[in-house]
Coordinates of C-alpha atoms in Angstrom, one line a residue:
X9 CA -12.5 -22.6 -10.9
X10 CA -15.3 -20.5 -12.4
X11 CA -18.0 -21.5 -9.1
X12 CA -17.6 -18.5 -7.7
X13 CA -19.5 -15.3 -7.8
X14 CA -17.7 -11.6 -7.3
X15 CA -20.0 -9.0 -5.2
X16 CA -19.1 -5.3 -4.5
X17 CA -19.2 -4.5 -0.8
X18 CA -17.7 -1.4 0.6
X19 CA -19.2 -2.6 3.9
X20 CA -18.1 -5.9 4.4
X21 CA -14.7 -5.9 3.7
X22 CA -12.4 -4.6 6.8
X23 CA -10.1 -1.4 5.8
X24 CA -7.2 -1.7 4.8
X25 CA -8.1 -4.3 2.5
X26 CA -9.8 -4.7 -1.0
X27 CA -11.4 -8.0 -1.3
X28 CA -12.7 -11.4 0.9
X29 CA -14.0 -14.5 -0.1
X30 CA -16.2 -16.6 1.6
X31 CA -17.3 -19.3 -0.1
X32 CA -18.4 -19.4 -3.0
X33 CA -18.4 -15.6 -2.7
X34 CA -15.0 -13.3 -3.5
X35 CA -16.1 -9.6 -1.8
X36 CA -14.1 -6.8 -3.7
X37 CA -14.3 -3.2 -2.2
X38 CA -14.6 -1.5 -5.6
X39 CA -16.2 -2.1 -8.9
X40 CA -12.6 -1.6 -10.9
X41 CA -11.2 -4.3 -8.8
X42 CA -12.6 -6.8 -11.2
X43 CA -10.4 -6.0 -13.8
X44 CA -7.1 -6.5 -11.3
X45 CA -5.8 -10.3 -11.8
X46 CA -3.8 -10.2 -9.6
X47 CA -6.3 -9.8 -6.5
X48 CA -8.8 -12.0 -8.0
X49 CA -6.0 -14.6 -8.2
X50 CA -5.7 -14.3 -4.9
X51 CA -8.5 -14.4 -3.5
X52 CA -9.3 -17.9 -6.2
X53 CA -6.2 -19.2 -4.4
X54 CA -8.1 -18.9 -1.0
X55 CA -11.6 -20.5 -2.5
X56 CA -9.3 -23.4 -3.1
X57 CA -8.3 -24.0 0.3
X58 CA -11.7 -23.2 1.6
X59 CA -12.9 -26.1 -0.7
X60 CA -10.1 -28.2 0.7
X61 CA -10.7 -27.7 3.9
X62 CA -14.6 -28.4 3.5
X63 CA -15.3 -24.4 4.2
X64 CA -16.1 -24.7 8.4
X65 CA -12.6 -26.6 8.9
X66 CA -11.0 -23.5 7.0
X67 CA -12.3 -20.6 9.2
X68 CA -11.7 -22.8 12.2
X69 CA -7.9 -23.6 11.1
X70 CA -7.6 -19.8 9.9
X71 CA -9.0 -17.8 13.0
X72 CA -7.0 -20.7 15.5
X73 CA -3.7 -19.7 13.6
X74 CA -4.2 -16.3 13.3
X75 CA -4.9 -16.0 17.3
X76 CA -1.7 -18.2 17.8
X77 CA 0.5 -15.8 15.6
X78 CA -1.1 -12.7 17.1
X79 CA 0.4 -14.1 20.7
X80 CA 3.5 -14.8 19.0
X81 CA 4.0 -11.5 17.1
X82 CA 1.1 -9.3 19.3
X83 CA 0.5 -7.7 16.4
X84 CA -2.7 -7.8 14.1
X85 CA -1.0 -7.1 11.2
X86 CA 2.2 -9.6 11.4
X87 CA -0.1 -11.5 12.5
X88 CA -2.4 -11.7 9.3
X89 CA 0.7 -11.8 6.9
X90 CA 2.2 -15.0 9.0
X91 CA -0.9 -16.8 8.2
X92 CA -0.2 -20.0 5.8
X93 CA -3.0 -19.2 4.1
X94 CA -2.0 -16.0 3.2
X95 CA 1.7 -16.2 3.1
X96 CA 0.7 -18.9 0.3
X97 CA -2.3 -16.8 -1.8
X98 CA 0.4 -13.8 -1.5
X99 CA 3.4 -16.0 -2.6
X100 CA 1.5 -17.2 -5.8
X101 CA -1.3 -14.5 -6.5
X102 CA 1.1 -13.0 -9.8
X103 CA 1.3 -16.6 -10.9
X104 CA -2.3 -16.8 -13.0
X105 CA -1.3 -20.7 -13.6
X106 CA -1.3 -21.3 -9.8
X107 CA -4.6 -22.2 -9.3
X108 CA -4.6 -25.4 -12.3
X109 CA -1.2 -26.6 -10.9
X110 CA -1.7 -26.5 -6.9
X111 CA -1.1 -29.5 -4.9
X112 CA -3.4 -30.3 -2.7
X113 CA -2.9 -29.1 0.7
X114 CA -0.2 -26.4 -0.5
X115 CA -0.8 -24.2 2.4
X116 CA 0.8 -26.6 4.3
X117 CA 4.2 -25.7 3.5
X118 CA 3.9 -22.4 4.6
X119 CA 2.8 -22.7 8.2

């Protein structure tokens, strides 16, 4: 997993956070976030579901689910953790092994 390229935006990613990825692209807020594993784990763990879901089907299965939990739990925030996607990246992101032994639709399991 080594297709992927690391910019430093202050701009694009949304406060509160520290990094984003879009395909092939991981956006970190600072320079110093490079050198945290853990985040760039993470946000590796989320290329890999883009890929599986052939990048468009991602942001279309991400932004339906996150509107459907923000009903649910009308709140942004729950709403974001709730998110398979994330609940999955955040459940694995110390794990630095994840990445070479996730199964194939993993995020799955945590809807």
């Amino acid at each position: 997993m080594n297709r992927f390229m690391i910019f430093i935006s202050k701009h694009i990613i949304p406060k509160g956070f520290s990094g984003m990825t879009l395909y092939p692209f991981i956006f970190l807020k600072r320079e110093d976030l490079k050198g945290d594993p853990v985040l760039i784990n993470h946000e590796k763990i989320h290329l890999k579901q883009q890929l599986e879901l052939l990048i468009v089907f991602f942001y279309l299965f991400y932004f339906l689910e996150w509107f459907i939990k923000l009903l649910i739990y009308r709140n942004t925030s729950k709403a974001y953790s709730n998110l398979s996607f994330e609940r999955e990246a955040y459940k694995n992101e110390h794990n630095l092994d994840y990445i070479t032994t996730r199964k194939r639709w993993a995020f799955l399991s945590h809807l």
